[in-house]
XYZ file of C-alpha atoms in Angstrom:
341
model
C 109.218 93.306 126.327
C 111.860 95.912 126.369
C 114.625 94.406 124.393
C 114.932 94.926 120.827
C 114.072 92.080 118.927
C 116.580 90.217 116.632
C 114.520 89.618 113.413
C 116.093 87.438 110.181
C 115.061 87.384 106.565
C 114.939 83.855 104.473
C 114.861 85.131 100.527
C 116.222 88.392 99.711
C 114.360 88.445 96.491
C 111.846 91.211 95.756
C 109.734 90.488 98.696
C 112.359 89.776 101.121
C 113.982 92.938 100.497
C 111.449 94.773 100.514
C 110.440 93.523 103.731
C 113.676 94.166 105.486
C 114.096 97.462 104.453
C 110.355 98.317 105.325
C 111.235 96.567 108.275
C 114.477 98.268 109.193
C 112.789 101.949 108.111
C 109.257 101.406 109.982
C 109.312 99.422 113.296
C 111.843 100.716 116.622
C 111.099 97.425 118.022
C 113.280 95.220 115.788
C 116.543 95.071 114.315
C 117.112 92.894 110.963
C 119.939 90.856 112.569
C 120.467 88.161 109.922
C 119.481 87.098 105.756
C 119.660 83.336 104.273
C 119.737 83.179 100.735
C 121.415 80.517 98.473
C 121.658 83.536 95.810
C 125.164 85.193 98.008
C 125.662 88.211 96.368
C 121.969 89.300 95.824
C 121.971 88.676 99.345
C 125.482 90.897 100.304
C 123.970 93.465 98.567
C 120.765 93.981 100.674
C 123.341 93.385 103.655
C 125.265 96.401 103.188
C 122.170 98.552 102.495
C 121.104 97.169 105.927
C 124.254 97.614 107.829
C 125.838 94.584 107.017
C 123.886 91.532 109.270
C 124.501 88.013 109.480
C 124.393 86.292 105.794
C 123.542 82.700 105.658
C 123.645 80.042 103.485
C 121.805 77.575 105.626
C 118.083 79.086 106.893
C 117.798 76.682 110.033
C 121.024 77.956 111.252
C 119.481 81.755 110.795
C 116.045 80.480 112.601
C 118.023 79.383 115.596
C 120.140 82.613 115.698
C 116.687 85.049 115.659
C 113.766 85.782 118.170
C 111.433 86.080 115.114
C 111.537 84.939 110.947
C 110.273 86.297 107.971
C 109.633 83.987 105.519
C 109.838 85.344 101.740
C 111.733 82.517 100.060
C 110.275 80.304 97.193
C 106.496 79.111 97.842
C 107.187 75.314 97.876
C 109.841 76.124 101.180
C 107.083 78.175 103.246
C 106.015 75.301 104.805
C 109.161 73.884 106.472
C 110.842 77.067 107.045
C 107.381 77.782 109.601
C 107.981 74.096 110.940
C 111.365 74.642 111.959
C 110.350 78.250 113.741
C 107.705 76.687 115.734
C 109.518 73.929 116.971
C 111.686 76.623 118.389
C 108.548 78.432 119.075
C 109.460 81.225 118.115
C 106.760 84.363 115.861
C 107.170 83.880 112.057
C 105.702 85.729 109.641
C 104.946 83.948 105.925
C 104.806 85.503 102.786
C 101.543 84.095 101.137
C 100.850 81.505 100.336
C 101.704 79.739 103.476
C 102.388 76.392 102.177
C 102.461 74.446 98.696
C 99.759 71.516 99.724
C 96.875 71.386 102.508
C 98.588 68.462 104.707
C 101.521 70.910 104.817
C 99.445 73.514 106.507
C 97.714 71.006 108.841
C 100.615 70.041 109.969
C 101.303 73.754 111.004
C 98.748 74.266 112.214
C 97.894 70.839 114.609
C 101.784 72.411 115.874
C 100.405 75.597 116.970
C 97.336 74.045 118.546
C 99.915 71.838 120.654
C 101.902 74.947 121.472
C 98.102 76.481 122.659
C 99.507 79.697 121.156
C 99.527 81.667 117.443
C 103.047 82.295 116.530
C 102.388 82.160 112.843
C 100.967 85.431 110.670
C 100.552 85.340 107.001
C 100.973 88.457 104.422
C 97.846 88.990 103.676
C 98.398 92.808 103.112
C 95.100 94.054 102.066
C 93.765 93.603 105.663
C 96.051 96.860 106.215
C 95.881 98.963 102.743
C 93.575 102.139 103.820
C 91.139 101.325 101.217
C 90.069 98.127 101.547
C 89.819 98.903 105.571
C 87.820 101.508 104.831
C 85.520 99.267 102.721
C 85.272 96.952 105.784
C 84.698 99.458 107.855
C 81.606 100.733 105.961
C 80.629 96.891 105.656
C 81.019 95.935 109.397
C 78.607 99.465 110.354
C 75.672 97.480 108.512
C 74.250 100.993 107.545
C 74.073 99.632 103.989
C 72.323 96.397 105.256
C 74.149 93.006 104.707
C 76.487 92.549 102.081
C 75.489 90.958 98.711
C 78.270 90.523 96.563
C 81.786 91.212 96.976
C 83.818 92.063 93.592
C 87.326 92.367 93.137
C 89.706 93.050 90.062
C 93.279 91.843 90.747
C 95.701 92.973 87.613
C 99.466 92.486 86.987
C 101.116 94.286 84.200
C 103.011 91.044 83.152
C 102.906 87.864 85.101
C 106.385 87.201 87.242
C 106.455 83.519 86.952
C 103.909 81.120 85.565
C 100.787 81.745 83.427
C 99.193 78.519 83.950
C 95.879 78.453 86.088
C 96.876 76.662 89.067
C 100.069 78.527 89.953
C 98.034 81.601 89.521
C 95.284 80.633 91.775
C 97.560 79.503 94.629
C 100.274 82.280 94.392
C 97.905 85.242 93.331
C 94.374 84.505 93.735
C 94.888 83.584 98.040
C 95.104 87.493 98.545
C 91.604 87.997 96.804
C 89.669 85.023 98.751
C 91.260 86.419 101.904
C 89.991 89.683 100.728
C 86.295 88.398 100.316
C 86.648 86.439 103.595
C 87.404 88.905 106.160
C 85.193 91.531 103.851
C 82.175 89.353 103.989
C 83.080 87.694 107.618
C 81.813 84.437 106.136
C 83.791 81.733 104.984
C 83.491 79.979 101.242
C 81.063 76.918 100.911
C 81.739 76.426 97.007
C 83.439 77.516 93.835
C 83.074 77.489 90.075
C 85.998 79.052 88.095
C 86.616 79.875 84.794
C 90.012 81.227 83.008
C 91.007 82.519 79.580
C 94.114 82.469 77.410
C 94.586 86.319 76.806
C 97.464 85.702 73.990
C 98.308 82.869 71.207
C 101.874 83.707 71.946
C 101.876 82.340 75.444
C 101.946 78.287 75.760
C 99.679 75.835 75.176
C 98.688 75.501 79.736
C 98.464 79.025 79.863
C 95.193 80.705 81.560
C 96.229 84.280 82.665
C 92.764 85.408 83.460
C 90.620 83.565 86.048
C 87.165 84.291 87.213
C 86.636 82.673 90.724
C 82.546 82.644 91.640
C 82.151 81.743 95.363
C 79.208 81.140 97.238
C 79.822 82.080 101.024
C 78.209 80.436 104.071
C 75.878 83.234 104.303
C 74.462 83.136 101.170
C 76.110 86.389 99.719
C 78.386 85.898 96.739
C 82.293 86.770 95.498
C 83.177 87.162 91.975
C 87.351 87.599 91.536
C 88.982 88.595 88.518
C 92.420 87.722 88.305
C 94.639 89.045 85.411
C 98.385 88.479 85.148
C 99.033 89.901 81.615
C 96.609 93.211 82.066
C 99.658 94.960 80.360
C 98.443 98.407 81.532
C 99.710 98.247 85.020
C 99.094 96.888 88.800
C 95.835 97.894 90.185
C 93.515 96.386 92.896
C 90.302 97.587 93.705
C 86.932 96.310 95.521
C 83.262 97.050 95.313
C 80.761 95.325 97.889
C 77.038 95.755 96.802
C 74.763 95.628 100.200
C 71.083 95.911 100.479
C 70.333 99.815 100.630
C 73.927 100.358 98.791
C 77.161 100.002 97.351
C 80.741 100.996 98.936
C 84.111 100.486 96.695
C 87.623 101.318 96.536
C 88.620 103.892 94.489
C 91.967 103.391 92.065
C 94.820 104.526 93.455
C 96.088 107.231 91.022
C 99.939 108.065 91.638
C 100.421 110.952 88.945
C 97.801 112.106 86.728
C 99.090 114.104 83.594
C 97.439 117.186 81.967
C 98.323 117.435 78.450
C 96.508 118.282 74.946
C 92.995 118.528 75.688
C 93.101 114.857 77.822
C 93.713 114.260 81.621
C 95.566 111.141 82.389
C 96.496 109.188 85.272
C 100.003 106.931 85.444
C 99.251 103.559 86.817
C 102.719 101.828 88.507
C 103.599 98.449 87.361
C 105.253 97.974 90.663
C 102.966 96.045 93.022
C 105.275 96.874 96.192
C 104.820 100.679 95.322
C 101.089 100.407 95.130
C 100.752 99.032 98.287
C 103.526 100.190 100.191
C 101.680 101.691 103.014
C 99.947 98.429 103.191
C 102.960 96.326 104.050
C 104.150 99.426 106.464
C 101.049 98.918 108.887
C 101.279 95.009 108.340
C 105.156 94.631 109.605
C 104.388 97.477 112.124
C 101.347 95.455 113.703
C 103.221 92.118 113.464
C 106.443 94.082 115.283
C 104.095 95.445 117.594
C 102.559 91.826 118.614
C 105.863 90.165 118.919
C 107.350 93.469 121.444
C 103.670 93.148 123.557
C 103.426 89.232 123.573
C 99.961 89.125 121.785
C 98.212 87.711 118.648
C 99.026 89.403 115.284
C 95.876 91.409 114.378
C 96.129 90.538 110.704
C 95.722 87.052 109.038
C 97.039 83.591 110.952
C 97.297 79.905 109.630
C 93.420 79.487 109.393
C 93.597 82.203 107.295
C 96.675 80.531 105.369
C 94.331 77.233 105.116
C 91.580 78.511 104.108
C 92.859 80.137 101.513
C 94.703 77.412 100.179
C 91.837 74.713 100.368
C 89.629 77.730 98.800
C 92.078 77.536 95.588
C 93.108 74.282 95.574
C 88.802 73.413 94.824
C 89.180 76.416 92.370
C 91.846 74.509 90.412
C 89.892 71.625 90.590
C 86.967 73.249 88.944
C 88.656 75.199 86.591
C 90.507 71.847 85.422
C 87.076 69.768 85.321
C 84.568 72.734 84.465
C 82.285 72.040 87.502
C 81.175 73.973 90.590
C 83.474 72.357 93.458
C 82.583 72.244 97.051
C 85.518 74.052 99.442
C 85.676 70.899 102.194
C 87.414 72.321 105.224
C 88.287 71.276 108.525
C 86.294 72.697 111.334
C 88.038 76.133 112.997
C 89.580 74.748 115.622
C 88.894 76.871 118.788
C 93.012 78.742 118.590
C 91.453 80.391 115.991
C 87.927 81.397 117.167
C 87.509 85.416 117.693
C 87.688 86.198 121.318
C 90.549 83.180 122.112
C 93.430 84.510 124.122
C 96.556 83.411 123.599
Protein backbone atom coordinates (compact mmCIF):
# COMPACT_ATOMS: atom_id res chain seq x y z
CA UNK A 1 0.00 0.00 0.00
CA UNK A 2 1.53 3.10 -1.35
CA UNK A 3 -1.02 5.72 -0.67
CA UNK A 4 -0.99 7.67 2.38
CA UNK A 5 -3.54 6.76 4.64
CA UNK A 6 -6.37 9.18 5.74
CA UNK A 7 -6.54 8.62 9.56
CA UNK A 8 -9.44 10.54 11.93
CA UNK A 9 -9.49 11.19 15.63
CA UNK A 10 -12.95 10.74 17.79
CA UNK A 11 -12.12 12.80 21.30
CA UNK A 12 -9.62 15.43 21.23
CA UNK A 13 -9.25 15.27 24.93
CA UNK A 14 -5.88 14.46 26.50
CA UNK A 15 -5.54 11.19 24.82
CA UNK A 16 -6.86 12.10 21.55
CA UNK A 17 -4.53 14.83 21.20
CA UNK A 18 -1.94 13.36 22.16
CA UNK A 19 -2.45 10.71 19.79
CA UNK A 20 -2.79 12.88 16.77
CA UNK A 21 0.05 14.83 17.31
CA UNK A 22 2.22 11.65 18.08
CA UNK A 23 0.57 10.51 15.16
CA UNK A 24 1.14 13.42 12.83
CA UNK A 25 5.05 13.77 14.29
CA UNK A 26 5.94 9.84 14.17
CA UNK A 27 4.39 7.77 11.29
CA UNK A 28 5.06 8.92 7.12
CA UNK A 29 2.38 6.55 6.40
CA UNK A 30 -0.65 8.54 7.60
CA UNK A 31 -2.06 11.84 7.53
CA UNK A 32 -4.61 12.97 10.44
CA UNK A 33 -7.33 13.93 7.90
CA UNK A 34 -10.29 14.55 10.23
CA UNK A 35 -11.35 15.12 14.47
CA UNK A 36 -15.08 14.58 15.97
CA UNK A 37 -15.60 16.09 19.13
CA UNK A 38 -18.89 17.52 20.61
CA UNK A 39 -16.41 19.92 22.71
CA UNK A 40 -15.85 22.49 19.11
CA UNK A 41 -13.37 24.66 20.17
CA UNK A 42 -11.13 22.20 22.19
CA UNK A 43 -11.37 20.48 19.06
CA UNK A 44 -10.41 23.78 16.54
CA UNK A 45 -7.66 24.16 18.59
CA UNK A 46 -5.87 20.78 18.05
CA UNK A 47 -7.02 21.45 14.29
CA UNK A 48 -4.91 24.31 13.69
CA UNK A 49 -1.90 22.78 15.51
CA UNK A 50 -2.49 19.95 12.97
CA UNK A 51 -2.97 21.92 9.87
CA UNK A 52 -6.42 22.52 10.11
CA UNK A 53 -8.38 18.86 9.12
CA UNK A 54 -11.86 18.05 8.89
CA UNK A 55 -13.79 18.92 12.37
CA UNK A 56 -16.87 17.00 13.09
CA UNK A 57 -19.60 17.08 15.17
CA UNK A 58 -21.06 13.77 14.19
CA UNK A 59 -18.24 10.66 14.56
CA UNK A 60 -20.08 8.24 12.01
CA UNK A 61 -19.88 10.86 9.44
CA UNK A 62 -15.85 11.10 10.28
CA UNK A 63 -15.68 7.02 10.22
CA UNK A 64 -17.09 7.01 6.74
CA UNK A 65 -14.79 9.87 5.53
CA UNK A 66 -11.33 7.86 6.90
CA UNK A 67 -9.39 4.61 5.85
CA UNK A 68 -8.62 4.07 9.59
CA UNK A 69 -10.13 5.53 13.37
CA UNK A 70 -8.72 6.22 16.51
CA UNK A 71 -10.90 5.92 19.14
CA UNK A 72 -10.07 8.17 22.36
CA UNK A 73 -13.53 9.47 23.23
CA UNK A 74 -15.38 8.70 26.58
CA UNK A 75 -15.13 4.85 27.71
CA UNK A 76 -18.91 4.08 27.62
CA UNK A 77 -18.74 5.17 23.45
CA UNK A 78 -15.67 2.71 22.65
CA UNK A 79 -17.84 0.15 21.90
CA UNK A 80 -20.08 1.56 19.13
CA UNK A 81 -17.63 3.84 17.68
CA UNK A 82 -15.52 0.12 16.83
CA UNK A 83 -19.03 -1.25 15.61
CA UNK A 84 -19.59 1.34 13.19
CA UNK A 85 -15.69 1.00 11.80
CA UNK A 86 -16.05 -2.60 11.25
CA UNK A 87 -19.12 -2.59 9.53
CA UNK A 88 -17.21 -0.43 7.14
CA UNK A 89 -14.38 -2.71 7.76
CA UNK A 90 -12.18 -0.56 8.06
CA UNK A 91 -8.54 -0.74 11.05
CA UNK A 92 -9.51 1.05 14.32
CA UNK A 93 -7.51 1.50 17.01
CA UNK A 94 -9.28 1.82 20.80
CA UNK A 95 -8.09 3.59 23.58
CA UNK A 96 -8.45 1.07 26.57
CA UNK A 97 -10.71 -0.07 27.75
CA UNK A 98 -12.34 -1.32 24.67
CA UNK A 99 -15.83 -1.37 25.76
CA UNK A 100 -18.02 -0.52 28.98
CA UNK A 101 -19.72 -4.24 29.41
CA UNK A 102 -18.58 -7.87 28.16
CA UNK A 103 -21.68 -8.41 25.63
CA UNK A 104 -20.39 -5.15 24.11
CA UNK A 105 -17.08 -6.68 23.32
CA UNK A 106 -18.60 -10.00 22.13
CA UNK A 107 -20.38 -8.40 19.92
CA UNK A 108 -17.05 -6.96 18.45
CA UNK A 109 -15.57 -9.43 18.44
CA UNK A 110 -18.25 -12.36 16.87
CA UNK A 111 -17.99 -9.10 13.95
CA UNK A 112 -14.43 -9.60 13.36
CA UNK A 113 -14.67 -13.37 13.36
CA UNK A 114 -17.41 -12.90 10.49
CA UNK A 115 -15.11 -10.49 8.70
CA UNK A 116 -12.25 -13.63 9.18
CA UNK A 117 -9.88 -10.69 9.72
CA UNK A 118 -8.42 -8.40 12.92
CA UNK A 119 -9.13 -4.85 12.18
CA UNK A 120 -9.39 -3.88 15.79
CA UNK A 121 -6.06 -2.99 18.15
CA UNK A 122 -6.37 -1.81 21.64
CA UNK A 123 -3.86 0.74 23.58
CA UNK A 124 -2.36 -1.37 25.57
CA UNK A 125 0.96 0.68 25.59
CA UNK A 126 3.16 -1.19 27.88
CA UNK A 127 3.55 -3.99 25.25
CA UNK A 128 5.86 -1.17 23.55
CA UNK A 129 7.54 0.90 26.62
CA UNK A 130 11.40 -0.36 26.44
CA UNK A 131 11.22 -1.57 29.89
CA UNK A 132 8.64 -3.73 30.26
CA UNK A 133 9.85 -5.38 26.69
CA UNK A 134 12.89 -5.81 28.06
CA UNK A 135 11.38 -7.62 31.09
CA UNK A 136 9.61 -9.95 28.59
CA UNK A 137 12.35 -10.42 26.82
CA UNK A 138 14.42 -11.75 29.77
CA UNK A 139 11.13 -13.78 30.72
CA UNK A 140 10.48 -15.39 27.24
CA UNK A 141 14.70 -16.56 27.20
CA UNK A 142 13.67 -18.93 30.25
CA UNK A 143 17.34 -18.46 31.51
CA UNK A 144 15.78 -17.58 34.87
CA UNK A 145 13.49 -20.71 34.70
CA UNK A 146 9.64 -20.15 34.62
CA UNK A 147 8.15 -17.25 36.00
CA UNK A 148 6.67 -17.20 39.56
CA UNK A 149 5.10 -14.12 40.32
CA UNK A 150 4.58 -11.13 38.39
CA UNK A 151 4.34 -7.69 40.50
CA UNK A 152 3.37 -4.47 39.38
CA UNK A 153 2.89 -0.93 41.07
CA UNK A 154 0.60 1.33 38.99
CA UNK A 155 0.51 5.08 40.69
CA UNK A 156 -1.30 8.31 39.66
CA UNK A 157 -0.46 11.51 41.34
CA UNK A 158 -4.24 12.39 41.67
CA UNK A 159 -6.98 10.36 40.16
CA UNK A 160 -8.58 12.12 36.78
CA UNK A 161 -12.08 11.00 37.24
CA UNK A 162 -13.58 8.62 39.74
CA UNK A 163 -12.13 7.15 42.98
CA UNK A 164 -14.55 4.46 43.40
CA UNK A 165 -13.26 0.77 42.91
CA UNK A 166 -14.98 -0.30 39.92
CA UNK A 167 -14.25 2.64 37.62
CA UNK A 168 -10.72 2.21 38.69
CA UNK A 169 -10.46 -1.38 37.91
CA UNK A 170 -12.01 -1.09 34.43
CA UNK A 171 -10.37 2.25 33.30
CA UNK A 172 -6.90 1.76 35.09
CA UNK A 173 -6.33 -1.61 36.30
CA UNK A 174 -6.95 -3.34 32.26
CA UNK A 175 -3.32 -2.00 31.46
CA UNK A 176 -1.82 -4.00 34.51
CA UNK A 177 -3.74 -7.49 33.78
CA UNK A 178 -2.67 -7.01 30.17
CA UNK A 179 0.70 -6.42 31.57
CA UNK A 180 0.73 -9.78 33.62
CA UNK A 181 -0.90 -11.57 30.64
CA UNK A 182 1.40 -11.16 27.85
CA UNK A 183 4.38 -11.10 30.71
CA UNK A 184 3.40 -14.44 32.03
CA UNK A 185 1.90 -15.81 28.48
CA UNK A 186 -0.86 -17.38 30.57
CA UNK A 187 -4.17 -16.19 30.92
CA UNK A 188 -6.08 -15.47 34.53
CA UNK A 189 -8.14 -18.43 36.07
CA UNK A 190 -9.21 -16.38 39.33
CA UNK A 191 -9.09 -13.23 41.38
CA UNK A 192 -9.36 -11.94 44.92
CA UNK A 193 -9.10 -8.11 45.34
CA UNK A 194 -8.87 -5.91 47.99
CA UNK A 195 -8.95 -1.84 48.04
CA UNK A 196 -8.43 0.90 50.61
CA UNK A 197 -9.76 4.40 51.22
CA UNK A 198 -6.38 6.41 51.32
CA UNK A 199 -8.23 9.79 52.65
CA UNK A 200 -11.44 10.68 54.97
CA UNK A 201 -11.81 13.63 52.71
CA UNK A 202 -12.74 11.66 49.65
CA UNK A 203 -16.52 10.16 49.59
CA UNK A 204 -18.08 7.66 51.25
CA UNK A 205 -17.61 4.77 47.60
CA UNK A 206 -14.23 5.77 47.36
CA UNK A 207 -11.37 2.91 47.14
CA UNK A 208 -8.27 4.57 45.47
CA UNK A 209 -5.95 1.74 46.18
CA UNK A 210 -6.68 -1.80 44.89
CA UNK A 211 -4.70 -4.92 45.29
CA UNK A 212 -5.68 -7.43 42.46
CA UNK A 213 -4.21 -11.24 43.41
CA UNK A 214 -4.55 -13.47 40.29
CA UNK A 215 -3.92 -16.93 39.91
CA UNK A 216 -2.88 -17.70 36.18
CA UNK A 217 -3.56 -20.92 34.24
CA UNK A 218 -0.12 -21.98 34.86
CA UNK A 219 -0.03 -21.86 38.30
CA UNK A 220 2.29 -18.72 38.68
CA UNK A 221 0.76 -15.73 40.41
CA UNK A 222 0.11 -11.64 39.78
CA UNK A 223 -0.18 -9.26 42.54
CA UNK A 224 -1.25 -5.44 41.11
CA UNK A 225 -1.18 -2.45 43.06
CA UNK A 226 -3.19 0.20 41.82
CA UNK A 227 -3.01 3.75 43.38
CA UNK A 228 -4.85 6.78 42.03
CA UNK A 229 -4.09 9.33 44.84
CA UNK A 230 -0.12 8.28 45.27
CA UNK A 231 0.29 12.16 45.38
CA UNK A 232 4.05 11.86 44.63
CA UNK A 233 3.81 11.38 40.95
CA UNK A 234 3.12 8.78 37.91
CA UNK A 235 5.32 5.83 38.00
CA UNK A 236 4.97 2.21 36.66
CA UNK A 237 7.28 -0.39 37.25
CA UNK A 238 7.42 -4.42 37.15
CA UNK A 239 9.36 -7.13 38.87
CA UNK A 240 8.86 -10.92 37.75
CA UNK A 241 10.43 -13.41 40.30
CA UNK A 242 11.43 -16.80 38.24
CA UNK A 243 12.99 -19.89 39.56
CA UNK A 244 16.91 -19.20 39.50
CA UNK A 245 16.00 -15.23 39.57
CA UNK A 246 14.41 -12.05 39.49
CA UNK A 247 14.27 -9.39 36.45
CA UNK A 248 12.41 -5.80 37.04
CA UNK A 249 11.96 -2.52 35.62
CA UNK A 250 13.82 0.09 36.86
CA UNK A 251 11.97 3.74 37.63
CA UNK A 252 12.18 5.92 35.08
CA UNK A 253 14.03 8.97 36.54
CA UNK A 254 13.55 12.21 34.27
CA UNK A 255 15.81 14.77 36.30
CA UNK A 256 17.57 13.94 39.36
CA UNK A 257 18.69 17.05 41.49
CA UNK A 258 21.97 17.45 43.47
CA UNK A 259 21.55 19.77 46.24
CA UNK A 260 22.62 20.04 50.12
CA UNK A 261 24.13 16.89 50.95
CA UNK A 262 20.88 14.78 49.22
CA UNK A 263 20.49 13.46 45.58
CA UNK A 264 17.01 13.58 44.29
CA UNK A 265 15.15 12.44 41.42
CA UNK A 266 11.86 14.50 39.89
CA UNK A 267 9.10 12.10 39.19
CA UNK A 268 6.46 13.67 36.29
CA UNK A 269 2.89 13.70 37.15
CA UNK A 270 2.20 13.51 33.50
CA UNK A 271 1.42 9.92 32.49
CA UNK A 272 1.71 10.79 28.59
CA UNK A 273 5.34 12.11 29.32
CA UNK A 274 6.35 8.99 31.12
CA UNK A 275 5.49 6.88 28.52
CA UNK A 276 5.81 8.79 25.53
CA UNK A 277 8.12 6.58 23.69
CA UNK A 278 5.69 3.91 24.49
CA UNK A 279 2.77 5.32 22.55
CA UNK A 280 5.50 6.38 19.67
CA UNK A 281 6.33 2.58 18.86
CA UNK A 282 2.54 1.63 19.50
CA UNK A 283 0.98 4.19 16.71
CA UNK A 284 4.15 3.48 14.60
CA UNK A 285 3.47 -0.44 14.62
CA UNK A 286 -0.32 0.05 14.24
CA UNK A 287 0.59 2.66 11.08
CA UNK A 288 2.90 0.20 9.93
CA UNK A 289 0.15 -2.79 9.91
CA UNK A 290 -2.51 -0.75 8.31
CA UNK A 291 0.31 0.58 5.19
CA UNK A 292 1.49 -3.50 4.90
CA UNK A 293 -2.09 -5.09 5.24
CA UNK A 294 -1.17 -7.26 8.35
CA UNK A 295 -2.20 -7.88 12.02
CA UNK A 296 -1.23 -5.17 14.59
CA UNK A 297 1.63 -6.71 16.63
CA UNK A 298 0.37 -5.24 19.89
CA UNK A 299 -2.91 -6.10 21.78
CA UNK A 300 -6.40 -7.03 19.71
CA UNK A 301 -10.07 -7.55 21.03
CA UNK A 302 -9.15 -10.83 22.94
CA UNK A 303 -6.88 -8.84 24.58
CA UNK A 304 -9.69 -6.04 25.09
CA UNK A 305 -11.99 -9.05 26.54
CA UNK A 306 -9.95 -10.46 28.55
CA UNK A 307 -9.12 -7.72 30.23
CA UNK A 308 -12.44 -6.57 30.81
CA UNK A 309 -13.95 -9.99 32.05
CA UNK A 310 -10.53 -10.11 34.22
CA UNK A 311 -11.87 -6.77 36.07
CA UNK A 312 -15.26 -7.05 35.84
CA UNK A 313 -14.67 -10.62 38.43
CA UNK A 314 -12.24 -8.21 40.28
CA UNK A 315 -15.13 -5.82 41.02
CA UNK A 316 -17.13 -8.54 41.88
CA UNK A 317 -14.77 -9.71 44.52
CA UNK A 318 -13.76 -6.61 45.79
CA UNK A 319 -17.65 -5.75 46.25
CA UNK A 320 -18.42 -9.30 47.96
CA UNK A 321 -14.87 -9.99 49.62
CA UNK A 322 -14.43 -13.43 47.92
CA UNK A 323 -11.94 -14.98 45.50
CA UNK A 324 -13.96 -14.86 42.03
CA UNK A 325 -13.40 -17.17 39.19
CA UNK A 326 -12.49 -15.10 35.65
CA UNK A 327 -15.22 -17.25 33.31
CA UNK A 328 -14.19 -16.59 29.74
CA UNK A 329 -15.14 -17.63 26.46
CA UNK A 330 -12.85 -19.99 24.71
CA UNK A 331 -10.07 -18.03 22.24
CA UNK A 332 -11.64 -18.35 19.30
CA UNK A 333 -9.11 -19.52 16.61
CA UNK A 334 -8.79 -15.35 14.89
CA UNK A 335 -6.98 -14.96 17.80
CA UNK A 336 -4.71 -18.05 18.20
CA UNK A 337 -0.76 -17.21 17.65
CA UNK A 338 0.27 -18.32 14.26
CA UNK A 339 -3.46 -17.34 12.50
CA UNK A 340 -3.01 -15.32 9.37
CA UNK A 341 -5.16 -12.88 8.56
Amino acid sequence: MSRTIKVGIIGTGSMGANHAITLSRNCPEVVVTALADMDGKRMEVLAQELSNPHCFTDPSSLIEEVDAVVVASPDATHAGYVMEALELHKPVFCEKPLAGSIEEIYRIISKEQSIGKKLVSVGFNRRFDPHHTAVKQAVDEKSLGSPLLWKGEHRNAKAMYHNTGAFILNNSAGHDVDSARWILDSEPREVYCYGIKSRETLGSDACDLLVMNLLMDSGSRALAEVYVNASYGYEVTLQVVCQEGVVQSNPVQLTTLRHANHRKSYVSDDFRSYFARSYALELQEWAASIAEERPFRGADAWDGYMALVTTDAAGKSLKEGIVCQIEAVKKPALYQEGVLC
